[in-house]
XYZ file of C-alpha atoms in Angstrom:
432
model
C -44.807 -1.228 -35.851
C -43.796 -2.624 -32.587
C -44.565 0.304 -29.504
C -41.513 1.301 -27.799
C -41.603 -0.609 -24.223
C -38.810 0.485 -21.630
C -37.256 -2.333 -19.339
C -38.668 -0.733 -16.441
C -41.073 2.748 -15.367
C -40.203 4.475 -12.540
C -42.449 6.672 -10.515
C -40.671 9.282 -8.316
C -37.552 10.587 -8.682
C -36.380 10.613 -4.462
C -34.078 8.607 -3.368
C -35.502 4.818 -4.024
C -36.952 5.482 -7.193
C -32.983 7.141 -8.444
C -30.787 4.875 -6.536
C -33.167 1.857 -8.773
C -32.824 3.410 -12.077
C -29.048 4.356 -11.673
C -28.732 0.663 -10.835
C -30.934 -0.654 -13.612
C -29.764 1.672 -15.967
C -25.655 1.016 -15.529
C -26.636 -2.565 -15.789
C -28.180 -1.861 -19.855
C -31.798 -1.426 -19.312
C -34.095 0.861 -20.617
C -35.309 2.897 -18.038
C -37.447 6.388 -17.696
C -37.537 8.146 -14.301
C -40.293 10.120 -13.845
C -41.242 12.857 -11.525
C -43.662 14.798 -10.804
C -41.819 18.134 -9.222
C -39.965 20.581 -12.152
C -37.043 18.615 -10.915
C -35.935 15.848 -8.235
C -36.551 17.450 -4.934
C -38.753 20.162 -5.487
C -41.736 18.583 -3.769
C -39.808 15.632 -1.675
C -39.231 16.939 2.439
C -37.012 14.746 5.200
C -35.542 16.689 7.999
C -32.287 16.462 6.853
C -29.744 13.682 7.751
C -28.583 10.913 5.969
C -26.936 7.800 6.965
C -24.168 7.076 5.021
C -23.602 3.504 4.677
C -25.882 2.124 2.655
C -24.945 4.670 -0.940
C -21.619 4.163 0.125
C -22.422 0.843 -0.841
C -23.901 1.213 -4.738
C -21.562 4.362 -5.365
C -18.476 4.621 -3.199
C -16.608 7.596 -1.735
C -20.166 9.480 -2.420
C -19.549 12.351 -0.752
C -16.399 13.161 -2.978
C -19.309 14.408 -5.536
C -23.004 14.740 -3.785
C -24.063 18.113 -2.808
C -23.537 16.778 1.225
C -23.867 19.419 3.459
C -21.951 18.897 6.755
C -20.641 14.795 8.458
C -22.667 14.728 11.770
C -20.230 14.840 14.514
C -22.338 15.705 17.386
C -25.873 14.378 18.388
C -28.069 16.015 20.707
C -31.511 15.235 22.025
C -33.402 17.943 24.297
C -36.889 17.781 26.764
C -38.691 20.654 26.691
C -40.831 21.283 29.237
C -41.937 25.700 29.503
C -38.548 27.572 30.994
C -36.568 24.680 31.178
C -34.411 22.304 29.293
C -32.064 19.749 29.920
C -30.028 18.117 26.616
C -28.274 14.867 26.682
C -25.145 15.146 23.713
C -22.448 13.151 22.561
C -20.063 13.588 20.349
C -18.072 11.110 17.907
C -14.934 12.415 15.893
C -14.364 9.182 14.399
C -18.294 9.392 12.536
C -16.793 12.185 10.447
C -13.836 10.680 8.905
C -14.037 7.680 5.900
C -16.627 5.749 5.371
C -18.645 8.767 7.883
C -21.139 8.410 9.922
C -24.232 10.725 7.937
C -24.151 14.363 6.651
C -26.567 16.206 6.573
C -28.646 17.143 3.654
C -30.689 19.557 1.340
C -32.908 17.687 -0.986
C -33.170 19.710 -3.186
C -29.792 19.653 -4.380
C -29.078 16.034 -3.470
C -32.358 14.127 -5.279
C -31.162 16.404 -8.026
C -27.294 14.746 -7.639
C -29.140 11.119 -7.471
C -31.151 11.562 -10.328
C -28.418 13.527 -12.801
C -26.046 10.170 -11.791
C -29.332 7.698 -13.354
C -29.452 9.882 -15.681
C -25.342 9.611 -16.728
C -25.688 5.587 -16.075
C -28.336 6.029 -19.492
C -31.460 6.095 -17.516
C -34.411 8.556 -19.089
C -35.230 11.170 -17.262
C -38.799 12.957 -17.569
C -39.966 16.401 -15.322
C -43.276 17.564 -14.761
C -45.406 14.539 -15.553
C -47.648 12.863 -13.311
C -48.897 9.837 -13.783
C -52.289 9.260 -13.355
C -53.048 5.718 -13.472
C -51.308 2.219 -14.994
C -51.528 0.173 -17.788
C -52.887 -3.465 -17.179
C -52.903 -5.618 -19.838
C -54.349 -9.640 -19.393
C -54.157 -8.772 -15.661
C -50.608 -8.011 -15.430
C -48.869 -4.293 -14.714
C -47.730 -3.897 -18.593
C -47.155 0.101 -18.153
C -48.468 3.739 -17.154
C -50.846 5.964 -18.531
C -50.231 10.347 -18.000
C -52.225 12.216 -19.323
C -53.199 11.034 -22.905
C -50.224 9.246 -23.097
C -49.732 5.465 -22.314
C -45.876 3.867 -21.739
C -45.522 0.028 -21.739
C -43.044 -1.392 -19.042
C -41.897 -4.580 -18.506
C -42.232 -3.605 -14.943
C -43.054 -0.209 -12.987
C -41.682 0.476 -9.489
C -43.876 2.861 -7.862
C -41.461 4.983 -5.340
C -44.164 7.895 -5.392
C -43.883 8.442 -1.727
C -45.894 8.078 1.671
C -49.411 8.540 0.364
C -47.928 6.367 -2.953
C -50.894 7.161 -5.511
C -49.079 4.236 -7.735
C -49.425 1.457 -4.900
C -53.272 2.524 -4.846
C -53.898 2.404 -8.247
C -52.000 -1.221 -8.040
C -54.265 -2.239 -5.396
C -51.589 -2.862 -3.147
C -52.409 -0.226 -0.477
C -55.331 1.589 0.586
C -56.535 4.475 -1.046
C -54.923 6.450 1.914
C -52.406 6.356 4.718
C -54.911 6.088 8.387
C -53.824 9.631 10.414
C -52.432 6.704 13.518
C -50.072 5.631 11.110
C -48.612 9.101 9.527
C -47.059 12.065 11.382
C -47.484 15.636 9.579
C -43.904 17.038 8.992
C -43.339 21.053 8.130
C -39.313 22.107 7.748
C -38.034 25.594 7.708
C -34.613 26.122 5.883
C -33.100 29.084 7.720
C -30.253 31.047 6.052
C -27.277 31.690 8.564
C -24.125 32.684 8.277
C -21.370 29.355 8.374
C -19.412 31.350 11.207
C -22.659 31.608 12.974
C -23.970 28.092 12.270
C -20.243 26.437 13.826
C -20.272 29.149 16.700
C -23.583 28.574 18.139
C -23.645 25.291 17.795
C -19.760 24.108 19.363
C -18.663 23.310 16.053
C -15.691 23.234 14.286
C -14.677 23.017 10.354
C -16.575 21.603 8.230
C -18.938 19.184 11.376
C -22.192 19.524 11.607
C -24.898 18.596 14.882
C -28.134 16.598 14.961
C -30.878 17.428 16.883
C -34.032 16.132 18.665
C -36.332 17.306 20.708
C -39.158 16.083 22.511
C -42.147 18.336 24.932
C -42.999 21.392 24.282
C -42.758 22.051 21.364
C -45.000 19.827 20.037
C -46.855 21.022 23.111
C -47.490 16.687 24.347
C -48.718 15.564 21.594
C -47.108 12.977 19.947
C -44.109 13.511 17.613
C -41.211 15.693 18.191
C -39.065 18.283 16.310
C -35.228 18.172 15.013
C -32.607 21.060 13.919
C -29.776 20.059 11.263
C -27.241 22.383 10.320
C -26.693 22.206 6.754
C -23.132 24.262 6.143
C -24.837 27.885 5.995
C -28.058 27.274 7.188
C -30.321 24.884 9.150
C -32.869 22.725 8.775
C -35.322 23.189 11.516
C -39.193 21.098 11.486
C -41.685 19.117 13.600
C -43.361 16.161 13.172
C -46.699 15.592 14.842
C -49.273 12.852 14.577
C -51.758 13.932 11.877
C -54.359 12.006 13.700
C -53.741 14.138 17.560
C -53.107 17.075 15.345
C -57.080 16.654 13.771
C -57.840 15.691 16.825
C -56.770 18.961 19.274
C -57.236 21.013 16.007
C -53.346 22.480 15.688
C -51.647 23.432 12.514
C -48.717 23.015 11.760
C -47.755 26.142 10.966
C -48.359 27.584 13.662
C -46.608 25.309 16.139
C -43.389 24.763 14.039
C -44.215 28.982 14.835
C -44.294 28.960 18.349
C -41.201 26.833 18.573
C -39.380 28.435 16.231
C -40.125 31.710 18.439
C -39.167 29.901 22.390
C -36.260 30.729 24.278
C -34.526 27.795 23.923
C -34.317 28.667 20.322
C -34.597 31.682 19.150
C -30.687 32.790 20.401
C -29.159 29.983 17.788
C -31.514 31.274 15.045
C -31.498 35.019 15.493
C -30.438 36.995 12.083
C -31.592 34.001 10.453
C -33.527 33.945 7.551
C -36.041 31.953 5.959
C -35.493 30.016 2.449
C -37.259 27.482 2.219
C -40.592 25.958 3.686
C -42.127 22.387 2.671
C -44.532 20.100 4.858
C -45.034 16.171 4.027
C -46.651 13.483 5.340
C -44.486 10.800 7.136
C -44.773 6.825 7.554
C -44.610 6.029 11.655
C -46.103 2.820 12.073
C -42.955 0.673 10.621
C -44.237 -2.994 9.564
C -48.256 -2.659 10.632
C -48.689 0.182 7.669
C -46.466 -2.055 4.876
C -48.146 -2.230 2.223
C -48.223 -5.399 -0.289
C -44.684 -5.372 -1.716
C -44.806 -6.438 -5.276
C -47.099 -7.770 -7.739
C -47.252 -9.504 -11.230
C -45.159 -6.330 -13.243
C -45.331 -4.267 -10.243
C -43.324 -3.411 -6.574
C -43.833 -0.562 -3.997
C -40.579 0.847 -2.570
C -38.987 3.717 -0.234
C -41.916 5.985 1.711
C -44.530 4.105 -0.784
C -43.444 0.770 1.294
C -43.481 2.498 4.452
C -40.113 2.293 5.112
C -39.127 4.432 7.968
C -37.994 3.732 11.574
C -37.743 6.648 14.493
C -37.185 4.962 17.852
C -37.314 9.033 19.056
C -33.808 9.012 19.469
C -33.007 8.060 15.767
C -35.310 8.858 12.522
C -34.326 7.232 9.693
C -35.450 7.066 6.482
C -33.106 7.629 3.165
C -30.701 5.082 3.841
C -33.632 2.648 3.757
C -35.123 4.519 0.683
C -31.512 3.253 -1.077
C -31.871 -0.037 0.159
C -34.773 -1.115 -1.204
C -34.535 0.670 -4.239
C -31.338 -1.255 -4.835
C -33.155 -4.141 -3.555
C -36.078 -3.521 -6.808
C -33.710 -2.883 -9.069
C -31.952 -6.503 -7.562
C -35.612 -7.966 -8.189
C -36.527 -6.129 -11.619
C -32.774 -7.776 -13.092
C -33.351 -11.096 -11.543
C -37.024 -11.109 -13.349
C -35.333 -9.557 -16.365
C -32.479 -12.000 -17.505
C -35.581 -15.022 -17.343
C -37.993 -12.809 -18.617
C -40.409 -13.316 -16.340
C -42.052 -9.650 -14.608
C -44.786 -12.070 -13.126
C -45.601 -12.296 -8.966
C -44.200 -15.453 -8.572
C -40.963 -13.997 -9.753
C -40.708 -10.748 -8.392
C -40.971 -12.294 -4.766
C -37.576 -12.009 -4.947
C -37.639 -8.751 -3.914
C -38.746 -9.888 -0.684
C -35.856 -11.647 -0.889
C -33.230 -9.095 -1.134
C -34.644 -6.842 1.410
C -34.387 -9.690 4.327
C -30.741 -10.288 3.240
C -30.731 -6.255 3.832
C -31.022 -4.718 6.900
C -34.340 -2.730 5.549
C -36.912 -5.540 7.039
C -33.862 -7.237 9.215
C -34.036 -3.669 11.064
C -37.452 -3.015 11.058
C -38.655 -6.465 12.431
C -36.321 -5.498 15.408
C -37.732 -2.590 16.391
C -41.374 -4.093 15.483
C -42.608 -2.329 18.701
C -41.070 1.244 18.613
C -44.469 2.582 17.036
C -46.814 1.250 20.033
C -44.388 2.332 22.311
C -43.699 5.853 20.904
C -47.345 6.386 21.175
C -47.701 6.622 25.311
C -48.751 9.838 25.830
C -46.693 10.320 28.959
C -43.526 10.563 26.355
C -44.212 13.386 25.049
C -45.825 15.789 28.281
C -44.855 13.925 31.426
C -41.319 12.376 31.051
C -39.721 15.855 29.698
C -41.503 17.553 32.654
C -39.825 14.828 35.385
C -36.435 15.227 33.153
C -35.777 18.965 33.119
C -37.953 19.324 36.618
C -35.544 17.383 38.287
C -32.099 18.084 36.822
C -33.238 21.621 37.646
C -33.631 20.935 40.812
C -30.403 19.010 41.400
C -28.931 22.427 40.110
C -30.761 24.982 42.424
C -29.227 26.116 44.830
C -31.781 28.586 46.848
C -30.691 27.787 50.340
C -33.756 25.107 51.119
C -33.289 22.271 53.754
C -30.955 19.986 52.106
C -32.195 17.300 50.170
C -30.834 13.573 48.451
C -30.406 12.849 45.318
C -33.074 9.809 45.832
C -35.800 12.056 47.789
C -35.140 14.613 44.943
C -36.518 12.243 42.126
C -39.080 10.547 44.122
C -40.653 14.026 44.559
C -39.902 15.561 41.141
C -41.759 11.621 40.066
C -44.833 12.277 42.555
C -44.952 16.319 40.789
C -44.911 14.726 37.427
C -47.728 12.256 38.066
C -46.091 9.240 36.666
C -47.450 6.528 38.614
C -45.153 3.417 39.665
C -46.247 1.144 37.843
C -46.620 3.325 34.659
C -43.212 3.907 35.029
C -41.507 0.662 35.540
C -43.867 -0.004 32.958
C -43.184 2.304 30.273
C -38.896 1.599 31.313
C -39.225 -2.544 30.516
C -41.132 -1.723 27.342
C -38.522 0.674 26.032
C -35.659 -1.626 27.017
C -37.647 -3.790 24.773
C -38.677 -2.339 22.243
C -36.087 0.649 21.198
């Protein structure tokens, strides 16, 4: 009796895995989507916002049925230094009409919906299963091992996150990511009334806001804070370099509590109740941490492939995950049509990634992770920005000083050298 064999086994029911499962099942393949958590999204963490363009190409007008929270109309970047805070605020109401620019999300709801779409298309979803190893036959990945069970497949797709065990088992990446290449993220979802969210962030209707913070929120360590408005809650969190957390012996949970209680945030969160807490490793090194993406019988996608882009003012992950899951599905379908799941045939995956925005955008911003390693970005520059703007608006009877003089004296006070300022400006313009 011949053993049952799936066309594809996908490990991880996040956006990348569920997208691949959806497209493969729609095409008629037998697909098994495995999730370690009790349900899709139960073990996943991200800031809370998704850019819409990638999913809209796969499920047109997805927002009509997906459990999205608010369409983002307002972007805010805030520099923090002690009692001072300076924000850059951009509002564009064209972002909140179809096809919509981006949405805030709650992963538990959204991931469950996307996995359900894959099930509707014909994929089999199995939750609460830990994959222990890969099944290798004739030098090629031929399935997975979960406990005492072996499950065969023409191809396995690793979509199991930044610390991908499957990619490690396949020999496509190191045992664990370098602490210098990942951030430690922690997030709380804080319950408020819908009216309070709209009033406190100056929002109308179901419009939303996305706010990023840099400076004292991370004690000057490499990283930053984020706040996204949901319908009746906010997602608040920090992402800090894992290496710098280790070196400075800070706990991300303590930093998050201190950030939440700061005078700049406390009024926005007053009366809120924490209803969810999560922590996660976040890939931050771009192409320099990308593993080998394919081998005989296996592909690596989403966070497992390091497909996250952090420019300081824009953080992207879900659109890369969805697009890479789609590219993986296209490669598997081509391999299935040829009856060939070798490394050579599955290399089409890399070609499809190049044809999409995934590798294009990561290549365009290849230097961004190195630029954001400059320590001045997280202490000296926030102090300069907040100090200068505060001086501009301060009237205290002191002798008058023109803007140029104020800027020059503030640069000196912040300890930034002219060569550093010029060099950082040049690098920022080139890499961001």
